Tab-separated table of C-alpha atoms in Angstrom:
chain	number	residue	atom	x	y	z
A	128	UNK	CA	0.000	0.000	0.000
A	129	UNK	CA	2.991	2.580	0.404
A	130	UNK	CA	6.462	2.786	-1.330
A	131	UNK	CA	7.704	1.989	2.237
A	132	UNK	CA	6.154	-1.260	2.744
A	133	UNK	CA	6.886	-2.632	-0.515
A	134	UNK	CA	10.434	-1.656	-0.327
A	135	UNK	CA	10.465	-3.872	3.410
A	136	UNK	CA	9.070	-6.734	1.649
A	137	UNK	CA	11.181	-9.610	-0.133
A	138	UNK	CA	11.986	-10.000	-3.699
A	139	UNK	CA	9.154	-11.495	-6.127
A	140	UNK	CA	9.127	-11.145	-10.024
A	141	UNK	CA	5.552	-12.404	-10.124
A	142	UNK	CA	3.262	-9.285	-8.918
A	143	UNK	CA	0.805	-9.654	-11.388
A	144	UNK	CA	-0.858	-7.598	-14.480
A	145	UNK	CA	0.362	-3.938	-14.216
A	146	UNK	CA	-1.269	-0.660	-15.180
A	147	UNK	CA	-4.195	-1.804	-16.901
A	148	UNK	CA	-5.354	1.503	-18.489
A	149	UNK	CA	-8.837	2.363	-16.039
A	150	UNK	CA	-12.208	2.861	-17.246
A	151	UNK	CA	-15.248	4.778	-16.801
A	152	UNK	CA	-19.122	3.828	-16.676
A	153	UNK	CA	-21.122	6.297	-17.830
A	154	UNK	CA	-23.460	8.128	-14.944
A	155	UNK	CA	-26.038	6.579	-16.390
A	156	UNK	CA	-25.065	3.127	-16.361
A	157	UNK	CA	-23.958	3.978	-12.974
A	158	UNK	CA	-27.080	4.730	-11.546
A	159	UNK	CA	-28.833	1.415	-12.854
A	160	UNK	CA	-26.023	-0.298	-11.478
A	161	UNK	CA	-26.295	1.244	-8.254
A	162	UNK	CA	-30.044	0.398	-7.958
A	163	UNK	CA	-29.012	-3.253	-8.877
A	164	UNK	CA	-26.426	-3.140	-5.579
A	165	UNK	CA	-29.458	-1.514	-3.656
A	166	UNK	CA	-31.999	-4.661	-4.244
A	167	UNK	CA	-29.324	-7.304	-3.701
A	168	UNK	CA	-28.134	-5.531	-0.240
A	169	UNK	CA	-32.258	-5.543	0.722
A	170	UNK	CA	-33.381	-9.308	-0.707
A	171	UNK	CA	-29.477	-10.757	0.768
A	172	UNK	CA	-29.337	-12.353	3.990
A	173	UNK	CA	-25.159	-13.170	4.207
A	174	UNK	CA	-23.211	-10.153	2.443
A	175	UNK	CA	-19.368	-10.042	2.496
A	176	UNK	CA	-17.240	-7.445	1.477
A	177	UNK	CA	-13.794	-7.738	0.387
A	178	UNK	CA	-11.616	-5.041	-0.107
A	179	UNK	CA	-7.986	-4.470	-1.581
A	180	UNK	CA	-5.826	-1.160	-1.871
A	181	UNK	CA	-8.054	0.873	-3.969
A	182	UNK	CA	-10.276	1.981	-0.960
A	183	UNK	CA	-7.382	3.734	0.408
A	184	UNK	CA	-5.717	5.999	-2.329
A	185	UNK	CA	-8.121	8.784	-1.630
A	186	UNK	CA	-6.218	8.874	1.959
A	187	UNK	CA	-3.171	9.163	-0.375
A	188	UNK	CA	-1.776	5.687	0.233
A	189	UNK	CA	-0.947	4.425	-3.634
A	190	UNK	CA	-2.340	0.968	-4.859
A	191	UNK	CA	-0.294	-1.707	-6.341
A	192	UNK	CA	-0.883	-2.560	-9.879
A	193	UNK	CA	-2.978	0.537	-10.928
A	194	UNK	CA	-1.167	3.385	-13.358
A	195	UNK	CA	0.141	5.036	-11.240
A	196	UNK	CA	0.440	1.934	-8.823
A	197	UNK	CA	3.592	0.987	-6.075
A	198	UNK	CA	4.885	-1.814	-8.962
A	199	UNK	CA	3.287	-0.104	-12.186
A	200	UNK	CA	5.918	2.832	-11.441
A	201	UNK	CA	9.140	0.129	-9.774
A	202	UNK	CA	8.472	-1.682	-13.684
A	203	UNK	CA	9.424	1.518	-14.795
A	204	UNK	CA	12.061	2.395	-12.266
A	205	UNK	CA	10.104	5.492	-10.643
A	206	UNK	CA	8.551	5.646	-7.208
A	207	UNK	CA	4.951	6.633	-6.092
A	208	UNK	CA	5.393	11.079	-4.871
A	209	UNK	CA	3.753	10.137	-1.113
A	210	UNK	CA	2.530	13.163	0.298
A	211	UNK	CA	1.485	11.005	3.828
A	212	UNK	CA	2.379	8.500	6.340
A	213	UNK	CA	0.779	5.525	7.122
A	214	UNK	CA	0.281	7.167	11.003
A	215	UNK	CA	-1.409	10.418	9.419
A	216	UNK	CA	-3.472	8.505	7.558
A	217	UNK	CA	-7.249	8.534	8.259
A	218	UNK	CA	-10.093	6.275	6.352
A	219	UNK	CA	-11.744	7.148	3.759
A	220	UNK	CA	-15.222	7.495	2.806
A	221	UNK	CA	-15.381	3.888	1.749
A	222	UNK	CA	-13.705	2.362	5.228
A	223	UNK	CA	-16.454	4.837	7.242
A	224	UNK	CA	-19.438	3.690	5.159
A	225	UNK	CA	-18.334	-0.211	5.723
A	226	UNK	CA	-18.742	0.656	9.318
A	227	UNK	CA	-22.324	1.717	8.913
A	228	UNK	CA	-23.301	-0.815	6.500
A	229	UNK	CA	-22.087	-3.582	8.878
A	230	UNK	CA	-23.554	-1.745	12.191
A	231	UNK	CA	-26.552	-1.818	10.464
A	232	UNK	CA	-27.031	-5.173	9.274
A	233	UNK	CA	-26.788	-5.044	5.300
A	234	UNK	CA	-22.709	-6.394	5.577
A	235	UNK	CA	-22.321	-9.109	7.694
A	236	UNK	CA	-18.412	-9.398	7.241
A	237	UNK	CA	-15.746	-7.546	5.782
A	238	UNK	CA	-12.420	-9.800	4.309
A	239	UNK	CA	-9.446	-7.443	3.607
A	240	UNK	CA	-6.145	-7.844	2.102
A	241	UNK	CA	-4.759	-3.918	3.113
A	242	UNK	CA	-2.127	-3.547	5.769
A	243	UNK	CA	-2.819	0.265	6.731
A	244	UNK	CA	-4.661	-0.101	9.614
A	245	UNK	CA	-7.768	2.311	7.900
A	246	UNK	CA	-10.258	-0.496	8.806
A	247	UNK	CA	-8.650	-0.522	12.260
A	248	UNK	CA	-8.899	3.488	12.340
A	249	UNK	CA	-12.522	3.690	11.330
A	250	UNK	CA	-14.096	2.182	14.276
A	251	UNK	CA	-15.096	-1.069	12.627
A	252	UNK	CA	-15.245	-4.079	15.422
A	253	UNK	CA	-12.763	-6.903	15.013
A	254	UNK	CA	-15.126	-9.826	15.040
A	255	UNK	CA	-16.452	-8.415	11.286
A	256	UNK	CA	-12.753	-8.295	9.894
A	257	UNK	CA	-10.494	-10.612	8.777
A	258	UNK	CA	-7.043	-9.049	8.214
A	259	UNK	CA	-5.413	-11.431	5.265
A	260	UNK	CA	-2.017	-9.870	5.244
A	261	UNK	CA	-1.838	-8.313	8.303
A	262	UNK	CA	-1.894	-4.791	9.550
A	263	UNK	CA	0.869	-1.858	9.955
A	264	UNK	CA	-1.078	-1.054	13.507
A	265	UNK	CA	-0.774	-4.687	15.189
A	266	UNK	CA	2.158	-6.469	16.825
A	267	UNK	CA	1.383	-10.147	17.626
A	268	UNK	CA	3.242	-12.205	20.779
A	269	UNK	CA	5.350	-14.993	19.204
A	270	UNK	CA	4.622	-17.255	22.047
A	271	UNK	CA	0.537	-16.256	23.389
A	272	UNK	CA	-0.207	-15.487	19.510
A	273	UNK	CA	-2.104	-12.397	21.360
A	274	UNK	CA	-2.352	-9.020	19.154
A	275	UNK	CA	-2.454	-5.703	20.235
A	276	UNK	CA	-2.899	-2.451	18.650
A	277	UNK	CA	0.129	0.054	18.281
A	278	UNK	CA	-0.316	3.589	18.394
A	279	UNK	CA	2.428	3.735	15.651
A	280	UNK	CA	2.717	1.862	12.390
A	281	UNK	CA	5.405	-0.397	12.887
A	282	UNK	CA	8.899	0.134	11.572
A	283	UNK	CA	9.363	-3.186	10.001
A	284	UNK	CA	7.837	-6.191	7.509
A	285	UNK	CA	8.112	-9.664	7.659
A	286	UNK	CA	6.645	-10.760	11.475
A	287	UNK	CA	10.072	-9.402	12.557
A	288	UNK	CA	10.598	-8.485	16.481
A	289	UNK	CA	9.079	-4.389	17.152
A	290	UNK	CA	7.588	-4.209	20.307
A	291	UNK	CA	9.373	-4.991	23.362
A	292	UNK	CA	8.183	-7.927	25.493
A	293	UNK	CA	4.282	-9.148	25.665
A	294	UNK	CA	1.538	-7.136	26.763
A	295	UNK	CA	0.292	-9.919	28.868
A	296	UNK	CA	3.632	-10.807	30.391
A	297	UNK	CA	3.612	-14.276	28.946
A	298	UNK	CA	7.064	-15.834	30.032
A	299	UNK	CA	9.337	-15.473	27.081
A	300	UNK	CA	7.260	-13.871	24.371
A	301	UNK	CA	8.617	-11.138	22.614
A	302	UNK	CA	5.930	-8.730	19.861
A	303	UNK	CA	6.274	-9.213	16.581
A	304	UNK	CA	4.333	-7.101	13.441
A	305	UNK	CA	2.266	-9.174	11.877
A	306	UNK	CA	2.766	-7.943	8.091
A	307	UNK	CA	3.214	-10.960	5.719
A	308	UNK	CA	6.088	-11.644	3.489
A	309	UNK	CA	5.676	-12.857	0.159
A	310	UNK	CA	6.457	-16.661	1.401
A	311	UNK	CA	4.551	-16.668	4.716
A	312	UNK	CA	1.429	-18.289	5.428
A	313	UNK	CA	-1.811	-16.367	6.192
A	314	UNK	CA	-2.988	-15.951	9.183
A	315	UNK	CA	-5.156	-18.875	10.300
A	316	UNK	CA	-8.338	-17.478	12.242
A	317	UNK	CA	-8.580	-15.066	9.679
A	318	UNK	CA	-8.463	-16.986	6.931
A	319	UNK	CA	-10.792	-19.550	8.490
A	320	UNK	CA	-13.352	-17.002	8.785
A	321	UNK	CA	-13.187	-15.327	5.739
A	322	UNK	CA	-13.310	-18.716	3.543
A	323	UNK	CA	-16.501	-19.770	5.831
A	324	UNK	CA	-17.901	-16.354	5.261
A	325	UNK	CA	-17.143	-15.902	1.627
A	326	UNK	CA	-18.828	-19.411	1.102
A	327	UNK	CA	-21.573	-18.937	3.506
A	328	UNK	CA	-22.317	-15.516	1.654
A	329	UNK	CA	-25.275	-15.079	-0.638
A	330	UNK	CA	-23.613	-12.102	-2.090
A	331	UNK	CA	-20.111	-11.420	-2.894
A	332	UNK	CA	-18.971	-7.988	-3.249
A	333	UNK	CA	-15.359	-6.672	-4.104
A	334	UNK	CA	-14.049	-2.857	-3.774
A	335	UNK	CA	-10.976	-1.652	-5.214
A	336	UNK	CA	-8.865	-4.797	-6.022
A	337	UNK	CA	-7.961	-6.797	-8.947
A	338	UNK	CA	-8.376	-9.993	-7.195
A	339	UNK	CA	-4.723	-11.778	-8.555
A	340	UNK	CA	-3.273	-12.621	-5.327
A	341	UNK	CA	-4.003	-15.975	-4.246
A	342	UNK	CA	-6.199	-17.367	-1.901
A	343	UNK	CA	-7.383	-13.971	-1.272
A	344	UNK	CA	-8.425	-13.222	-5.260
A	345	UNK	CA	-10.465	-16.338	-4.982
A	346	UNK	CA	-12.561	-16.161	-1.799
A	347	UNK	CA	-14.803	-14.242	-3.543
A	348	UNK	CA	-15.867	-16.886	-5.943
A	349	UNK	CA	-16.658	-19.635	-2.975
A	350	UNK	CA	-20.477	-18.814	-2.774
A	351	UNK	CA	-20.642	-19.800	-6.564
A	352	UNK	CA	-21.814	-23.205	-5.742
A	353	UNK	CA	-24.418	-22.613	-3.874
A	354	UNK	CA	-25.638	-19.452	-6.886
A	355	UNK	CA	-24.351	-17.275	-5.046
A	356	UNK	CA	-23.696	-13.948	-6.459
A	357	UNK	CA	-20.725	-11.821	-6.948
A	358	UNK	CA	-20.393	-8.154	-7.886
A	359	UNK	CA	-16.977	-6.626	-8.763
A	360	UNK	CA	-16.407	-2.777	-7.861
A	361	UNK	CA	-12.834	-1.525	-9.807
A	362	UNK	CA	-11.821	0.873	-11.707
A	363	UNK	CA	-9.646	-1.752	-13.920
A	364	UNK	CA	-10.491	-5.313	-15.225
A	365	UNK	CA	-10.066	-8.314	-13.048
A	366	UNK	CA	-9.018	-11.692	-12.601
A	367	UNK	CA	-13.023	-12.568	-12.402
A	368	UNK	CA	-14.607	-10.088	-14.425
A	369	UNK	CA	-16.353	-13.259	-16.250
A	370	UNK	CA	-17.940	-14.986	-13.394
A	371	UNK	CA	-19.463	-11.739	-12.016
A	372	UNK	CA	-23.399	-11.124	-11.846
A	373	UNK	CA	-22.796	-7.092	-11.947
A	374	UNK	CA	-19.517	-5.302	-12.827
A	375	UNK	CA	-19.028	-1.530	-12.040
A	376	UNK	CA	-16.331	1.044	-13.254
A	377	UNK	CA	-16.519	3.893	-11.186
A	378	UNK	CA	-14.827	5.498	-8.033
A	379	UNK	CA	-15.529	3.349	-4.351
A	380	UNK	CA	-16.329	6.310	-2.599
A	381	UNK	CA	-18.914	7.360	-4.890
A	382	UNK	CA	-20.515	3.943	-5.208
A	383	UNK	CA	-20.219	3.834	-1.120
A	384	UNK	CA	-21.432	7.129	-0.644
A	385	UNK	CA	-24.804	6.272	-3.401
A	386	UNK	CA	-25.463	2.987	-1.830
A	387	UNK	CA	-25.522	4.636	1.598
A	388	UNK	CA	-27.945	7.528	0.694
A	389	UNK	CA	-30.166	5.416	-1.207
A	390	UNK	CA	-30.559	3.473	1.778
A	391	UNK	CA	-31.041	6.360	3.693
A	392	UNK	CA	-27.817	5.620	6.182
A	393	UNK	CA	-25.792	9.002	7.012
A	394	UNK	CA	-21.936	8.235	6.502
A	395	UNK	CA	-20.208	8.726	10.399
A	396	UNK	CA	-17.060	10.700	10.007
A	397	UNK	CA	-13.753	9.623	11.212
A	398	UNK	CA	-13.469	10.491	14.705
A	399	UNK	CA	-10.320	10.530	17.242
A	400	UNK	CA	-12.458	9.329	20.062
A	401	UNK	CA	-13.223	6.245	18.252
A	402	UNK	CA	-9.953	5.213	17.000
A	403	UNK	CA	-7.493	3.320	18.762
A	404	UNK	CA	-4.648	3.962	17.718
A	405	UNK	CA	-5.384	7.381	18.565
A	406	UNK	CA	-6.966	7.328	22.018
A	407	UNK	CA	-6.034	3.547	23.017
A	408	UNK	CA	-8.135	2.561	26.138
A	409	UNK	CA	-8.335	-0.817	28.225
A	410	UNK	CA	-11.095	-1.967	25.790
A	411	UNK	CA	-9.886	-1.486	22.647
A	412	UNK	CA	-5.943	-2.576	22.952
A	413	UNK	CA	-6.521	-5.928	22.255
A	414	UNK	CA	-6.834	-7.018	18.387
A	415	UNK	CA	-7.191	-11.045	18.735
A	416	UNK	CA	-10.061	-13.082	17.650
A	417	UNK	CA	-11.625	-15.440	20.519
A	418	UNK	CA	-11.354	-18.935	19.560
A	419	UNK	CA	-15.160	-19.279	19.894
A	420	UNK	CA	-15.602	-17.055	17.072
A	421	UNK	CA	-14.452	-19.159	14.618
A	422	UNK	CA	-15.997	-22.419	16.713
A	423	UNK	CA	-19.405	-20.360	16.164
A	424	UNK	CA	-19.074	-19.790	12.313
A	425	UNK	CA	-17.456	-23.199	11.640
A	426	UNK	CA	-20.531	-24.285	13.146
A	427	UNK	CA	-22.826	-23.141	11.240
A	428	UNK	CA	-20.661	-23.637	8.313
A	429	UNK	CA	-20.469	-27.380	8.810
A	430	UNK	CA	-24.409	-27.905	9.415
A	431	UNK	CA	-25.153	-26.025	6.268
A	432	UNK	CA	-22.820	-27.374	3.799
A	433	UNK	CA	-23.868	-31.104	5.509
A	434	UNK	CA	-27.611	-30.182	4.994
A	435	UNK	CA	-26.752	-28.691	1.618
A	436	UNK	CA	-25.486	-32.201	0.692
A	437	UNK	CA	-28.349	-34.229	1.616
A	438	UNK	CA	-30.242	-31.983	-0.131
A	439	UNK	CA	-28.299	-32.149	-3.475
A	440	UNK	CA	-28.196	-35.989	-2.788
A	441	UNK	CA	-32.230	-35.835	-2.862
A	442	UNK	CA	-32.168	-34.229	-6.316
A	443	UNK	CA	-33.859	-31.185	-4.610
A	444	UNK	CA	-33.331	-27.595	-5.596
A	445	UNK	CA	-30.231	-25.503	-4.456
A	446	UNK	CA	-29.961	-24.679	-0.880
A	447	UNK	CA	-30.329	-21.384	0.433
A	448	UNK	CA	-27.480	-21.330	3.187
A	449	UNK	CA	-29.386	-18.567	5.607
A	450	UNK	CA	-33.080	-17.897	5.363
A	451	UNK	CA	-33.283	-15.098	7.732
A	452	UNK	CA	-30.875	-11.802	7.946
A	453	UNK	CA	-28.101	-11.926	10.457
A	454	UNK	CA	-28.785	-10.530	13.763
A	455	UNK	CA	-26.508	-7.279	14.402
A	456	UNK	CA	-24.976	-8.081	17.857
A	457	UNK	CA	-24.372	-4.432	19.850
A	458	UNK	CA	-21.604	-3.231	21.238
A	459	UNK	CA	-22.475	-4.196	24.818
A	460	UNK	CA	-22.916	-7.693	23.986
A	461	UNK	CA	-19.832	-8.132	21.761
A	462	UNK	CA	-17.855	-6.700	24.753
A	463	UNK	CA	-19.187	-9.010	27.282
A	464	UNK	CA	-18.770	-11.952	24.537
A	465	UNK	CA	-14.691	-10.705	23.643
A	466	UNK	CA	-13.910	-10.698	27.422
A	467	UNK	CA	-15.327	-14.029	27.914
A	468	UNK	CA	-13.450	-15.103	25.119
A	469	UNK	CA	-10.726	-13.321	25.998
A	470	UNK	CA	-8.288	-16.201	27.653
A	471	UNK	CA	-8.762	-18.741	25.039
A	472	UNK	CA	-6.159	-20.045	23.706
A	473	UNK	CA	-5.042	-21.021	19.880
A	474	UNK	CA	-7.644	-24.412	20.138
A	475	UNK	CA	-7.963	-25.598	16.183
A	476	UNK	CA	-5.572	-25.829	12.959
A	477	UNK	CA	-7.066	-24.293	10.030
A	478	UNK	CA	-7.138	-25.701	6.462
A	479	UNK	CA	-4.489	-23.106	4.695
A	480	UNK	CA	-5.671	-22.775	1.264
A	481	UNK	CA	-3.039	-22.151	-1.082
């Protein structure tokens, strides 16, 4: 996401297609497509949102692979002009609308492959994020496999020591960031959760990402089998432009911004207060996700794809995986339901797709 963090990370020839030349729907076509977004967010009951780095160049943090992209510009042997740092960052219009849309029950989950901490910034609760290549903001004991949010982006890439000793005093654990190098695995309750979601989903949506890095790129296409659907928000063409139901070419913050009026949802702006990496606090210092999280979701995973089975086995139509929308849990319950989750330990091995 910044000239910075690419420069930390190891060398790779294989980054992908660069600086596909953008393009533009017409407002027209933009508006129709908007009011198809509108009816799938009211008629979906499982929505999951994935997002990549071009939600956060309008905070001035370059993407990757767009014209004027981090690698677009190294092919060429120029650099990105970066007129902020990743600690003077704030989210954008996109990362604040997210928020809303998840606190009030049209996104049920949010899968992101950004490592700037905007997500973090905006407020959004950890139990609706899964961080797929970790996050400039978090440190992570080596030993407890706790995480805890910096006030500081951290100075180095590659889950390499930055912190000092463990929060929680664990004997012999040292913090590490948790930013992934090209060979490192991801990160296994976050993955777990965001392949369960992205299958569970009815409805697929991506935001500012050309979908080419692996098993990230994919996860959007998981709810396929079950007909579910998949709409692609970039300004350039992607990896799964084909398999989409909708495609739009347009900016994320305007399609955001739209989708939230239509809806008739006012757009919180960032705030301080809310941040913590800003105004850290004993409830909001600790970034890990309970182990009963992902028990809860691989739950429900398991029962539907078994009754989805029998059902297929019985010749009988598809099956719908949720047939009611998902609850929005408040914030007083999710903090009674983190601190009782709080001392679990790492319980289950997840299946690391590749």
């Amino acid at each position: 996401m910044s000239c910075n963090y690419a420069d930390g990370l190891s060398p790779y020839e294989n980054k992908g297609v660069l600086g596909i030349a953008e393009k533009f729907d017409s407002a027209e076509e933009i508006e129709k497509k908007i009011n198809q977004i509108i009816e799938m967010l009211e008629t979906s009951k499982h929505v999951v949102v994935h997002t990549g780095a071009g939600i956060s160049t309008t905070a001035g943090i370059p993407d990757f692979r767009g014209p004027k992209g981090v690698w677009t510009l190294e092919e060429k042997g120029e650099k990105p002009n970066l007129n902020i740092s990743f600690n003077d960052a704030v989210p954008t219009v996109t990362h604040m609308a997210l928020r809303c849309l998840v606190e009030k029950g049209y996104v049920q989950y949010i899968v992101s492959q950004n490592i700037d901490g905007l997500h973090l910034k905006s407020g959004l609760a950890r139990r609706y994020l899964s961080e797929l290549h970790g996050n400039m903001f978090i440190e992570q004991c080596n030993k407890c496999r706790r995480q805890f949010v910096r006030t500081t982006a951290a100075e180095t890439v590659g889950q390499k020591p930055c912190g000092g000793a463990c929060r929680r005093s664990c004997r012999g654990g040292i913090l590490l960031d948790n930013i992934l190098d090209w060979e490192h695995d991801l990160p296994e309750r976050d993955l777990d959760l965001a392949f369960m979601h992205s299958t569970l989903a009815d409805l697929n949506i991506t935001l500012g990402t050309t979908l080419q890095i692996i098993p990230s790129g994919n996860l959007p296409l998981k709810n396929k089998k079950h007909n579910g659907k998949l709409v692609i928000c970039n300004l350039q063409p992607t990896k799964h432009d084909k398999k989409a139901d909708l495609i739009i070419h347009t900016y994320v913050d305007d399609i955001l911004s739209k989708i939230c009026k239509r809806l008739g949802l006012e757009i919180p702006n960032y705030s301080h207060d809310e941040d913590p990496t800003k105004s850290p606090n004993d409830d909001n210092q600790e970034w890990t996700i309970p182990a009963q999280q992902v028990k809860e979701i691989e739950k429900l995973y398991n029962a539907k794809q078994k009754a989805a089975s029998a059902q297929r086995k019985a010749g009988k139509t598809q099956f719908t995986f949720f047939t009611k929308k998902e609850p929005v849990i408040s914030k007083k319950k999710r903090k009674a339901e983190d601190a009782a989750d709080s001392d679990d330990g790492i319980e289950r091995k997840v299946k690391n797709e590749k």
